Coordinates of C-alpha atoms and ligand atoms in Angstrom, one line a residue:
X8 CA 108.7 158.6 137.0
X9 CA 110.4 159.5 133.8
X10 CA 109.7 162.9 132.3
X11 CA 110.4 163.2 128.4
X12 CA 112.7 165.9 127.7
X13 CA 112.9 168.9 124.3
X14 CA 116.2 168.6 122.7
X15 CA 116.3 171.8 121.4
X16 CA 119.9 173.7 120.1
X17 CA 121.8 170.4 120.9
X18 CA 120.7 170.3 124.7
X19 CA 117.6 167.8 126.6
X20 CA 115.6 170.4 128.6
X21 CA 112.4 170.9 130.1
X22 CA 109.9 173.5 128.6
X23 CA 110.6 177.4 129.7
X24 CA 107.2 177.0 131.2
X25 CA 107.8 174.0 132.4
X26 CA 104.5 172.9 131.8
X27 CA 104.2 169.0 131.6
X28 CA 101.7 166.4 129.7
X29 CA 100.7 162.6 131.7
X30 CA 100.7 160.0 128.8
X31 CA 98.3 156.9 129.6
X32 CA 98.6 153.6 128.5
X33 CA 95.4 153.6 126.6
X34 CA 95.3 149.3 127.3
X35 CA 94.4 150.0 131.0
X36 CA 94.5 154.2 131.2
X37 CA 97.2 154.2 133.7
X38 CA 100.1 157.1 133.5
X39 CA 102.8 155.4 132.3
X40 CA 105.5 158.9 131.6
X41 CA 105.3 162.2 132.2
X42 CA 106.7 164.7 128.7
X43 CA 107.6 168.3 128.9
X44 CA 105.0 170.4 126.8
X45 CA 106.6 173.0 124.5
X46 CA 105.2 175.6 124.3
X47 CA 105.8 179.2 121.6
X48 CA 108.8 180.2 123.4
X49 CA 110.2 176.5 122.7
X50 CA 109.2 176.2 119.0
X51 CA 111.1 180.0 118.8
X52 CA 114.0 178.5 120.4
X53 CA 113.7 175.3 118.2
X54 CA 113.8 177.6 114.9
X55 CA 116.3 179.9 115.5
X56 CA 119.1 176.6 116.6
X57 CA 117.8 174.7 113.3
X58 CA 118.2 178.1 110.9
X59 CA 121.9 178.9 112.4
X60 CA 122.9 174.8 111.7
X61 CA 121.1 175.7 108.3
X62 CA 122.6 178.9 107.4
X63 CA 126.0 178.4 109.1
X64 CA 126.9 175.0 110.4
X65 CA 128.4 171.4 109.7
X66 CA 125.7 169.0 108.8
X67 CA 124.2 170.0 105.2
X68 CA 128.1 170.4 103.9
X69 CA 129.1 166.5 105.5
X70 CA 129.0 164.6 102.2
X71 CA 125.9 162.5 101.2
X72 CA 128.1 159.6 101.7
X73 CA 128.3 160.3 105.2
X74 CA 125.0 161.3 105.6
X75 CA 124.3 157.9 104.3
X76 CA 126.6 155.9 106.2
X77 CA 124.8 157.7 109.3
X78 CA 121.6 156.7 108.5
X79 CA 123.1 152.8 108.3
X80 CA 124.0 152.2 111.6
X81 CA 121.2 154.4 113.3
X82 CA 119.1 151.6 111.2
X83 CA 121.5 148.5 112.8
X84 CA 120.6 150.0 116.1
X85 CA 117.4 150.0 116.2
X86 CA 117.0 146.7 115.2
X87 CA 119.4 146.3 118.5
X88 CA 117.0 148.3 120.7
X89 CA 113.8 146.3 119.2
X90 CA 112.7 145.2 122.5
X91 CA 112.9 149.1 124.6
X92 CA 111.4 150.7 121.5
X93 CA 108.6 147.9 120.9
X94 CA 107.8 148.1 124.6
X95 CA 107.5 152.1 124.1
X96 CA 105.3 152.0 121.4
X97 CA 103.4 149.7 122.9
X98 CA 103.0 151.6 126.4
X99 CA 101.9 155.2 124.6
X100 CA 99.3 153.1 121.9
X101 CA 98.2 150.4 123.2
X102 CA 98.6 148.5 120.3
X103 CA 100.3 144.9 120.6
X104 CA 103.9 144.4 121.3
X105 CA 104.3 141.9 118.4
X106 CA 102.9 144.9 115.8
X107 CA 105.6 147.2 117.5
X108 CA 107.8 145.0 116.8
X109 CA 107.1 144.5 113.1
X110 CA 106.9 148.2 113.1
X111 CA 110.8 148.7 114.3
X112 CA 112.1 146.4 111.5
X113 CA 110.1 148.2 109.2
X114 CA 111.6 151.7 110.5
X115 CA 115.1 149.9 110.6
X116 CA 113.9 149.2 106.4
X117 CA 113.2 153.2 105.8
X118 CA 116.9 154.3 107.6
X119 CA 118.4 151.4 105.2
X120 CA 116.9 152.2 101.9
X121 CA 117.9 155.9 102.9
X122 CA 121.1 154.8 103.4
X123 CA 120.9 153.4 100.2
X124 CA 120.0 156.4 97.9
X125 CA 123.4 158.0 99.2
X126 CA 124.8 156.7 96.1
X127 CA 122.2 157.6 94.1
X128 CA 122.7 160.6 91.8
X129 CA 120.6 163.4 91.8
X130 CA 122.0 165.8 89.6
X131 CA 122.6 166.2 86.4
X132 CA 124.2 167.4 83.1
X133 CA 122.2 169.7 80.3
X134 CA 123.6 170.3 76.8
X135 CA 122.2 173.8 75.7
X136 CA 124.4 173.5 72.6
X137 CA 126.1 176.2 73.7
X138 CA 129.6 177.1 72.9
X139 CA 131.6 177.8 76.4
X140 CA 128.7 176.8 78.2
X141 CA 128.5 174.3 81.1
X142 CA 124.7 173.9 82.1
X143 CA 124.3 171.6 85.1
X144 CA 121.2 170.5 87.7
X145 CA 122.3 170.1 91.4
X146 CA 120.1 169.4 94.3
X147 CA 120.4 171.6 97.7
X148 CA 118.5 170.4 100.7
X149 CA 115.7 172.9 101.5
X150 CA 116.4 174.0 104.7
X151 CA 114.7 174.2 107.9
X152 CA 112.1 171.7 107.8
X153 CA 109.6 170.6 110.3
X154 CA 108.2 167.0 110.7
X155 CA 104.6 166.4 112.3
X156 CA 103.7 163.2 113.2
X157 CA 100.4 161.4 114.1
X158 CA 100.1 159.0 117.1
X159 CA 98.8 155.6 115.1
X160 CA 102.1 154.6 113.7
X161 CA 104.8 157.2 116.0
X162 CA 108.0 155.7 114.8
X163 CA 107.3 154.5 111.5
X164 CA 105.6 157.9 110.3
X165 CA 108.5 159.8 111.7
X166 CA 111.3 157.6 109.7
X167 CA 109.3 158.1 106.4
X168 CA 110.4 161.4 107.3
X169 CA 114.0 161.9 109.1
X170 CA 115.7 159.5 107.0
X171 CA 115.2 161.5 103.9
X172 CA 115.2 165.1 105.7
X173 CA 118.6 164.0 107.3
X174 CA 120.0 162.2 104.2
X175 CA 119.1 165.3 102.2
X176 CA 121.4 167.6 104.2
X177 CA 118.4 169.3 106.2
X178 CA 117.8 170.9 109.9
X179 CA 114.7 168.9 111.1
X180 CA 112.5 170.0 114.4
X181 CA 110.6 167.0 115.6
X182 CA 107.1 167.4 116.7
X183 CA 105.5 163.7 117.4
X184 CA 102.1 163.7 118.4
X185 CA 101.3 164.7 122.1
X186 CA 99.8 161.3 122.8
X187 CA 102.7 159.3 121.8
X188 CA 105.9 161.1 122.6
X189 CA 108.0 158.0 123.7
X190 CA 110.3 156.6 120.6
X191 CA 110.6 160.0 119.1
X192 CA 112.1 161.1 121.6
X193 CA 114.1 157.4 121.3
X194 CA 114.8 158.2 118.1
X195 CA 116.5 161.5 118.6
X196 CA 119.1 160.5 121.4
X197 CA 120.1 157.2 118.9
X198 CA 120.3 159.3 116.0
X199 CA 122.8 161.9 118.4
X200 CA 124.3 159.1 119.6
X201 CA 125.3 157.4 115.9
X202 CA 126.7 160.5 114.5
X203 CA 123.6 163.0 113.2
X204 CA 125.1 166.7 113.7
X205 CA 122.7 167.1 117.2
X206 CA 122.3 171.0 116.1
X207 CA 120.7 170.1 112.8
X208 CA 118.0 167.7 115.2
X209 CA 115.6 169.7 117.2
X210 CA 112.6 167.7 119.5
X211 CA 109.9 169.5 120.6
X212 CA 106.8 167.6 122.7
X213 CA 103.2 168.9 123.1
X214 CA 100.1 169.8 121.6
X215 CA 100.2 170.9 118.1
X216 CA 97.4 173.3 118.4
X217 CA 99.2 175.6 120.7
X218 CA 102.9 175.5 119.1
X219 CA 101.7 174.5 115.7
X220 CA 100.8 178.1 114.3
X221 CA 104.9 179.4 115.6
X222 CA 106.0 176.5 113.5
X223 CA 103.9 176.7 110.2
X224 CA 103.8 180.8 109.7
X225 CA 107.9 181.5 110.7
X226 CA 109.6 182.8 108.2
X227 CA 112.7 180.8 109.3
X228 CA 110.7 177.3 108.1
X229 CA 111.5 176.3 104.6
X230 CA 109.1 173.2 105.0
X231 CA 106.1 171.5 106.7
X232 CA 105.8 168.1 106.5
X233 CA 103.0 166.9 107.9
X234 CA 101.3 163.5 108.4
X235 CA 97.6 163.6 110.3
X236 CA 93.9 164.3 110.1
X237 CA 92.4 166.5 106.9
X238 CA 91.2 169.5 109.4
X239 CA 94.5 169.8 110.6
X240 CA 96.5 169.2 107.5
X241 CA 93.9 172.1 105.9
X242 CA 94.9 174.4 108.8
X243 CA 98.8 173.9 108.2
X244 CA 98.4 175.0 104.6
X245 CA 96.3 177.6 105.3
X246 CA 99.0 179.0 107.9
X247 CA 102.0 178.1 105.4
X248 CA 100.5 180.2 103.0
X249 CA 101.6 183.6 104.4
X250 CA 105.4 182.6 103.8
X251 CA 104.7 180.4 100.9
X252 CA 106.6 177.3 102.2
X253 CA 106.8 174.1 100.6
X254 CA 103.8 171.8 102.5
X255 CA 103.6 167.8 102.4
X256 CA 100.8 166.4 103.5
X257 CA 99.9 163.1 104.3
X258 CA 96.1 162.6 105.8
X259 CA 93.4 160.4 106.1
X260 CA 91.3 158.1 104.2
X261 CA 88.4 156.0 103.5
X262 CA 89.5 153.6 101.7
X263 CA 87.6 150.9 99.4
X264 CA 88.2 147.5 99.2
X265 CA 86.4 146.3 96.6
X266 CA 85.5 142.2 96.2
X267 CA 84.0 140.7 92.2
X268 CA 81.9 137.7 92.4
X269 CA 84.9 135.9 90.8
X270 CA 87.6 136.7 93.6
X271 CA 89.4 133.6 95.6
X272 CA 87.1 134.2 98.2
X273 CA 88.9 133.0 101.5
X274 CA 91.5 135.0 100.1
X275 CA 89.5 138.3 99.6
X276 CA 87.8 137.5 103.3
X277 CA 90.7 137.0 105.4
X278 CA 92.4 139.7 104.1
X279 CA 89.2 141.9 104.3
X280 CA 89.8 141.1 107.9
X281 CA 93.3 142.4 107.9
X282 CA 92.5 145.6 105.7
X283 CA 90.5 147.2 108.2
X284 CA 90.8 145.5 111.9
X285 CA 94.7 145.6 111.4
X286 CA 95.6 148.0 114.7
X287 CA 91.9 148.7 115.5
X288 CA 91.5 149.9 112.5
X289 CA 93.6 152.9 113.3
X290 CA 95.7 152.6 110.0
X291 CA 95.2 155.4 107.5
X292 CA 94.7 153.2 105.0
X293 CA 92.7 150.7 106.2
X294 CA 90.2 148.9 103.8
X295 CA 87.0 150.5 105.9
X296 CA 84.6 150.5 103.2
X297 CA 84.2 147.4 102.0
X298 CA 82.4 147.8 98.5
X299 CA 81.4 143.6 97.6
X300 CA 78.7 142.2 94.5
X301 CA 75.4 141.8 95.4
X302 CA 75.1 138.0 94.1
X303 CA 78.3 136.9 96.8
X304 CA 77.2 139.7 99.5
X305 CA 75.5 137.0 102.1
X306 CA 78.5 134.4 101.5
X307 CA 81.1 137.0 102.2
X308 CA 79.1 138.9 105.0
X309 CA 78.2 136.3 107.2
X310 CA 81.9 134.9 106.7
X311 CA 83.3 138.3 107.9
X312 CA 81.0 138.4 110.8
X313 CA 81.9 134.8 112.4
X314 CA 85.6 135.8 112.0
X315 CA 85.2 139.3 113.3
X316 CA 83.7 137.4 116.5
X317 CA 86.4 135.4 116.8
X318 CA 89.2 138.3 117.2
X319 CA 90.7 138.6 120.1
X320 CA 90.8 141.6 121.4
X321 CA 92.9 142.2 124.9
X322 CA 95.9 143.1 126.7
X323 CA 98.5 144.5 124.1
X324 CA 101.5 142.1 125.5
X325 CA 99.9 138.7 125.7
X326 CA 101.1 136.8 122.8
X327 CA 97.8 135.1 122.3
X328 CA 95.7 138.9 121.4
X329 CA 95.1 140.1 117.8
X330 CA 94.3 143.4 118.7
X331 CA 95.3 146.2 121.3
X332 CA 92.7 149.2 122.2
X333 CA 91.9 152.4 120.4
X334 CA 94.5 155.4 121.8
X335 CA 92.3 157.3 124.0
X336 CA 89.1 157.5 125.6
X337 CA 87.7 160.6 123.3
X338 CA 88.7 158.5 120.3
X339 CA 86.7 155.6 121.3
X340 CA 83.8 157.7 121.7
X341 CA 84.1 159.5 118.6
X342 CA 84.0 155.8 117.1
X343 CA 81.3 154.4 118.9
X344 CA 79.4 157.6 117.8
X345 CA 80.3 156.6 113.9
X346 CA 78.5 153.8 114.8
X347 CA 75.4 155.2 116.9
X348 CA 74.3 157.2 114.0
X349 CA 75.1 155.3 111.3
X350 CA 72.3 152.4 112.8
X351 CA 70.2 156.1 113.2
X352 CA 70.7 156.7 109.7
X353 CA 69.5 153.1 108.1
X354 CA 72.2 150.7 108.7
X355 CA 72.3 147.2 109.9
X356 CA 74.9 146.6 113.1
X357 CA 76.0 143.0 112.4
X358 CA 78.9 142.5 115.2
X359 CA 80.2 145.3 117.8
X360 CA 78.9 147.8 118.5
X361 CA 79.0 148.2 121.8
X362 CA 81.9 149.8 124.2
X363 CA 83.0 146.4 126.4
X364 CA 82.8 146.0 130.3
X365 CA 84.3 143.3 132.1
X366 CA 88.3 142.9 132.2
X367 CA 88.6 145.3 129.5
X368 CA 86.6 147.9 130.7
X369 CA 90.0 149.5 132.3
X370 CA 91.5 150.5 128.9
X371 CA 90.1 151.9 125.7
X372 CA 89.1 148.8 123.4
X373 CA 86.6 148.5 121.1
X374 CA 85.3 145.7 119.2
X375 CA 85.7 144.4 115.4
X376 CA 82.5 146.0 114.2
X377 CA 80.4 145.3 111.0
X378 CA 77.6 148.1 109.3
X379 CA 75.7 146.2 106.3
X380 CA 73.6 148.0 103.7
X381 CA 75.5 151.3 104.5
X382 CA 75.6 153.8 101.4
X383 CA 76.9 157.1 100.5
X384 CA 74.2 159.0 103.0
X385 CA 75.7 158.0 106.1
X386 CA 78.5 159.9 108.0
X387 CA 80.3 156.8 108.5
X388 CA 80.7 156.1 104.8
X389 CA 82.3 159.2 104.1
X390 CA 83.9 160.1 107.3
X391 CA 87.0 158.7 108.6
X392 CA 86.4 157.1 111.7
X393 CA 89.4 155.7 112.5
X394 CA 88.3 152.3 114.4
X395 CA 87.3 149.2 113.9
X396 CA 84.4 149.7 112.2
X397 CA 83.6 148.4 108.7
X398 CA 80.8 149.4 106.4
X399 CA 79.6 146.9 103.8
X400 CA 77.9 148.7 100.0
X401 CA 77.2 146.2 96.9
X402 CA 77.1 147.0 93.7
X403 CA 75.0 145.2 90.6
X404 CA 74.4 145.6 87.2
X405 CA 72.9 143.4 83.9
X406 CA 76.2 143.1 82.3
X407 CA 79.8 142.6 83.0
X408 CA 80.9 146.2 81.8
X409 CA 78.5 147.8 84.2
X410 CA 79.0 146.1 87.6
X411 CA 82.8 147.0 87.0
X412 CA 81.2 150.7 86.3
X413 CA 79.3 150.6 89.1
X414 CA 82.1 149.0 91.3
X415 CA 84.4 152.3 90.4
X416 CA 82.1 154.5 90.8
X417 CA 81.3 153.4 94.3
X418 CA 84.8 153.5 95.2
X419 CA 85.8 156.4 94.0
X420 CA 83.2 158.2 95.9
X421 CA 84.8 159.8 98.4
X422 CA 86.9 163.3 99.1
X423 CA 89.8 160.6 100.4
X424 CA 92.0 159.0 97.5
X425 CA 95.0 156.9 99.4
X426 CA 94.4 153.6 99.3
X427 CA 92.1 151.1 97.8
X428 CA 92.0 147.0 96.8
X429 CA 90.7 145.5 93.8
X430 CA 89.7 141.4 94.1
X431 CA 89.0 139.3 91.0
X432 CA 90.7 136.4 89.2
X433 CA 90.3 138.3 85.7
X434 CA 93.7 140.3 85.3
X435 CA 92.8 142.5 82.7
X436 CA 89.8 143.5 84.7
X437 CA 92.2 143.9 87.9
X438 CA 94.0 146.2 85.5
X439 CA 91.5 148.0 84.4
X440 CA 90.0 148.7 88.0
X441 CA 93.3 149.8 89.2
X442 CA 93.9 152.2 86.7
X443 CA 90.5 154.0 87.5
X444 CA 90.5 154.6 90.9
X445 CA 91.8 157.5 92.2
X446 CA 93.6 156.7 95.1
X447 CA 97.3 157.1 95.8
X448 CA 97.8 153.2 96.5
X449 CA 96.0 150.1 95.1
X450 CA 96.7 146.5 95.7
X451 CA 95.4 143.8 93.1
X452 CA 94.4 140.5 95.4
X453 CA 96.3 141.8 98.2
X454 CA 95.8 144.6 101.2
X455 CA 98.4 146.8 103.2
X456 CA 101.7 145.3 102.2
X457 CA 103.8 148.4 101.5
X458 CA 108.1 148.8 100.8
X459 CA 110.3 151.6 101.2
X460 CA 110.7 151.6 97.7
X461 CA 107.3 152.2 96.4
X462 CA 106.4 156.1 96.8
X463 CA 103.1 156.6 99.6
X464 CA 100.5 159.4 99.3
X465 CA 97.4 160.5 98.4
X466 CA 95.3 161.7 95.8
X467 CA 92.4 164.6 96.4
X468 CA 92.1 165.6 99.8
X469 CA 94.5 162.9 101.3
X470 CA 97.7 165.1 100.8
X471 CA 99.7 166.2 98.5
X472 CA 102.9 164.5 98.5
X473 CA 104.7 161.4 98.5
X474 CA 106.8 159.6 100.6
X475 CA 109.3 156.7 100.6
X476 CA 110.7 155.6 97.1
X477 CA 113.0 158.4 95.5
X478 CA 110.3 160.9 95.2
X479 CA 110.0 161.1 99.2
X480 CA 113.4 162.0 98.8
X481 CA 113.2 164.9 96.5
X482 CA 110.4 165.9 98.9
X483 CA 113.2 167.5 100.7
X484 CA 115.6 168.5 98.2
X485 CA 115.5 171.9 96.2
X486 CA 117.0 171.9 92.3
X487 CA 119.0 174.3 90.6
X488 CA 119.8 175.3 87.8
X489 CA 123.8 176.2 87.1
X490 CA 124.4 177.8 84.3
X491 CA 128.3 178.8 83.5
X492 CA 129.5 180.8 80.7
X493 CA 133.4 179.9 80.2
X494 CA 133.8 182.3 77.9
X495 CA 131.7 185.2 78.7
X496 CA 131.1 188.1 76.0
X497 CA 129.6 191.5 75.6
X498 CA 125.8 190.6 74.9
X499 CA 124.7 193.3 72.5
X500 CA 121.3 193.3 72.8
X501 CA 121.2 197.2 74.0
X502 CA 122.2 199.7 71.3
X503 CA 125.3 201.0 73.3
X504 CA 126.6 197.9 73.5
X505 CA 129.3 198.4 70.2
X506 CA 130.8 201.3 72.7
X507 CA 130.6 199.3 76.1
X508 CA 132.4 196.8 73.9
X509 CA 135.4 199.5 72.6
X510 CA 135.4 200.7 75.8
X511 CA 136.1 197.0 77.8
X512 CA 138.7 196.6 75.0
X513 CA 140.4 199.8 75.5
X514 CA 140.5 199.2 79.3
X515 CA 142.0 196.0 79.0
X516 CA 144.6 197.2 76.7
X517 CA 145.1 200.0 79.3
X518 CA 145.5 197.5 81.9
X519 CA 147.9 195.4 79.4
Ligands
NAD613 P1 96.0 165.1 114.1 O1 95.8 165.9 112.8 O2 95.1 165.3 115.2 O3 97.5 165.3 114.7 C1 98.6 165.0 113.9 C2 99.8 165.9 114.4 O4 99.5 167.3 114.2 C3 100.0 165.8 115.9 O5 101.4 165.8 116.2 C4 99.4 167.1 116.5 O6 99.9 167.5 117.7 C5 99.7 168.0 115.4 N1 98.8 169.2 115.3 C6 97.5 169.4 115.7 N2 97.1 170.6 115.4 C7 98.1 171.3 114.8 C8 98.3 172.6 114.2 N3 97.3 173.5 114.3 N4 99.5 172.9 113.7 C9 100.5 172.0 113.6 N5 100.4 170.7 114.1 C10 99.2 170.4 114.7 O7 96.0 163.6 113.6 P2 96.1 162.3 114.6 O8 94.7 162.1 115.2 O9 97.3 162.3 115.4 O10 96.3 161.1 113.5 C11 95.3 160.4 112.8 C12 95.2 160.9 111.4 O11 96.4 160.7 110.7 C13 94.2 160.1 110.6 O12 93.4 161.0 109.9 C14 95.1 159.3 109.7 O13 94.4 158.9 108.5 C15 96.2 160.2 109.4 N6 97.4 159.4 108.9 C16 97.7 159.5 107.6 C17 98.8 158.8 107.1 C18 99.2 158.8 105.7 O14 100.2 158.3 105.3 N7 98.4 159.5 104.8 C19 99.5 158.0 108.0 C20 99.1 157.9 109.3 C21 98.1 158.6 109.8

């Protein structure tokens, strides 16, 4: 069986304890790989090779140009490798192959529009009025920086962070999460293998609990990027603290998705269907609360439940399923719990529910599941559960301006601000909406469409950050300030500066 390698100070390698992780295939829980698992003595080794690259080699002094050009054809080969890395992704998720696939064109979009901002200028020219002066802004990459990712989206959360990190001039250690280690580790040989510097790329595989802390409190790490749940993203900044490093965080969500009476309904239902059953509902910003107007409630409800019944839920690589499993067995029970105590605390279970036997008892699936007449009370309203699982709230009110109050009010109720929808055929009210709810991304009449060049973050306790667009490239550069004085003068702001003056003159006329 294959065993996943570290690539740590330009070599593959086992772990010094060579301690090793089984990864299942969560569609039918059978060991599909076997990955080292790092451990301290790894990350140590992973820091000190990415802080020499940093402080003394090639790769942050190549020109951006070539950094860029880099980044080009690691994107043309991925598109080349669809198939391997689709069928990866597929094996360590469970989710279907045609989603992986979308997913590898998407990650092929990131290394593109990377490549892209090569030519893009990030410095620039200030005018202090000045005589002899020549004030300019340049941008340095930051240095070492480490790149957590989760396990719902492996590849693409990882490009959203390489291809800037890279392009920036950077040392990056790789830690992908220890349930999906497979196209990381991809990634890393193909970007060796198109030209990356392979000291300024370290790979380490494992649990983040037990290497994490090495990582986040060295003094040798410049940056933490990290893109997971809120418990661990609060522990990472806790830990950065002590050396102050610059933290991005990316976390979780509960996301409204919010339907007026006046919506194109089929519309607003079919995609409702999307926002939050999309990959089991393991999408950080999936449309999970779904906040909808009394007076159209029944019409959408019962709609949502017929088509929720009708997904088809099953084995990841037949062409003919919708929707793959959840990623491990404690995550499905951490789910199905959601939705135990949610019908405990007062809601109505419409479809789901219920952990399936049969053919598909092997793997880890759950099914589409709908909670109606769900409110702010309930732990799955306000808690992440990352599953198919959708809670339905209404809102009312006697006039036009105070349903929409009512609407915003409901979704902004929540610690989460990353995503949200708005539905309604009155653009000015669309507008409106949009502009007052706090989350980092909001789609008028649409859900989950997202480009590299539109930035990605959250608001409140979903992170603190952006990425994509050009401020997920300034995520990982550093500015300065150069100021040069071409004609430099005695300052004479001390009193014995007339005499430090006479006395620089007389020593130049000595020296004349
Ligand atoms: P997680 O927080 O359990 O793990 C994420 C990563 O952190 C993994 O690589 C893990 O090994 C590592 N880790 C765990 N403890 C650590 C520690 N103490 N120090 C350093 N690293 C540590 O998250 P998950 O379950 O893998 O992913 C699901 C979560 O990710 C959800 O909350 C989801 O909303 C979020 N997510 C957010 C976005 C976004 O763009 N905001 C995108 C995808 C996923």
């Amino acid at each position: 069986m294959t065993i996943l390698q570290l690539f740590i100070d330009s070599t593959f390698s086992d772990s010094e304890s060579g301690n090793t992780r089984d990864i299942e295939y969560p569609a039918d829980s059978t060991i599909h790989l076997t990955a080292a698992e790092a451990s301290s003595a790894d990350a140590e080794r992973a820091i000190a090779a990415a802080r020499r690259e940093f402080d003394s080699g090639q790769w942050r002094h190549t020109t951006v140009a070539h950094r860029g050009d880099i980044l080009r054809k690691v994107a043309r080969r991925l598109l080349k490798d669809k198939e391997t890395i689709a069928r990866l992704e597929t094996f360590d998720t469970g989710k279907t192959y045609a989603e992986c696939e979308m997913d590898v064109d998407d990650v092929a979009s990131v290394f593109s529009y990377y490549a892209d901002q090569a030519t893009a200028s990030n410095g620039r020219v200030v005018d202090p009025s000045v005589p002899g002066i020549s004030s300019k802004i340049v941008t340095e990459p930051v240095g070492v920086c480490v790149l957590i990712t989760p396990w719902n989206y492996p590849l693409l959360q990882a490009s959203w962070k390489v291809a800037p990190a890279l392009l920036a001039g950077n040392s990056i250690i790789l830690k992908p999460s220890e349930l999906t280690p497979s196209t990381t580790h991809y990634l890393v040989k193909v970007l060796i293998e198109e030209g990356v510097e392979p000291a300024a790329v370290q790979l380490l595989l494992g649990a983040g609990a037990d290497i994490g802390p090495t990582l986040t409190e060295s003094p040798d790490v410049d940056m933490v990027s990290f893109t997971g749940g809120l418990e661990t993203g609060r522990t990472i900044m806790k830990s950065a603290a002590g050396t102050v490093k610059r933290v991005a965080l990316e976390l979780g969500g509960k996301n409204p998705n919010v339907i007026f009476a006046d919506a194109d309904l089929p519309a607003a239902i079919d995609n409702a269907l999307t926002a939050v059953f999309l990959d089991s509902g393991q999408v950080c910003s999936a449309g999970a609360r779904l906040v909808v107007e009394e007076s159209i409630h029944d019409k959408v409800v019962d709609e949502l439940v017929r088509r929720a019944r009708e997904i088809r839920v099953g084995d990841p690589f037949d062409s003919a399923t919708e929707t793959g499993s959840l990623i491990s067995s404690e995550h499905r029970q951490k789910v199905h719990t959601y939705v135990e105590r949610a019908r405990e605390q007062g809601a109505t279970l419409l479809c789901g529910g219920e952990i399936p036997e049969g053919d598909l008892a092997k793997g880890y699936f759950y099914p589409p599941t709908i909670l109606d007449r769900c409110d702010q009370s309930m732990d799955c309203v306000h808690d992440e559960s990352f599953g198919p699982v959708l809670t339905v709230e209404t809102f009312s009110g006697d006039s036009d301006e105070e349903r929409e109050k009512n609407a915003i009010a409901i979704a902004n109720d929540t610690i989460y601000g990353l995503a949200g929808a708005v539905w309604t055929a009155d653009a000015s009210r669309a507008e409106r909406v949009a502009r007052q709810l706090r989350h980092g991304t909001i789609w008028i009449n649409d859900y989950h469409p997202y480009v590299p060049h539109a930035e990605w973050g959250g608001m409140k306790q979903s992170g603190n950050g952006r990425e994509l667009g050009p401020t997920g490239l300034a995520e990982y550069l550093e500015i300065k300030h150069i100021w040069h004085n071409t004609q430099p003068a005695v300052a004479g702001w001390f009193a014995n500066s007339e005499d430090a003056s006479a006395t620089a003159g007389e020593a130049n006329s000595g020296d004349n």
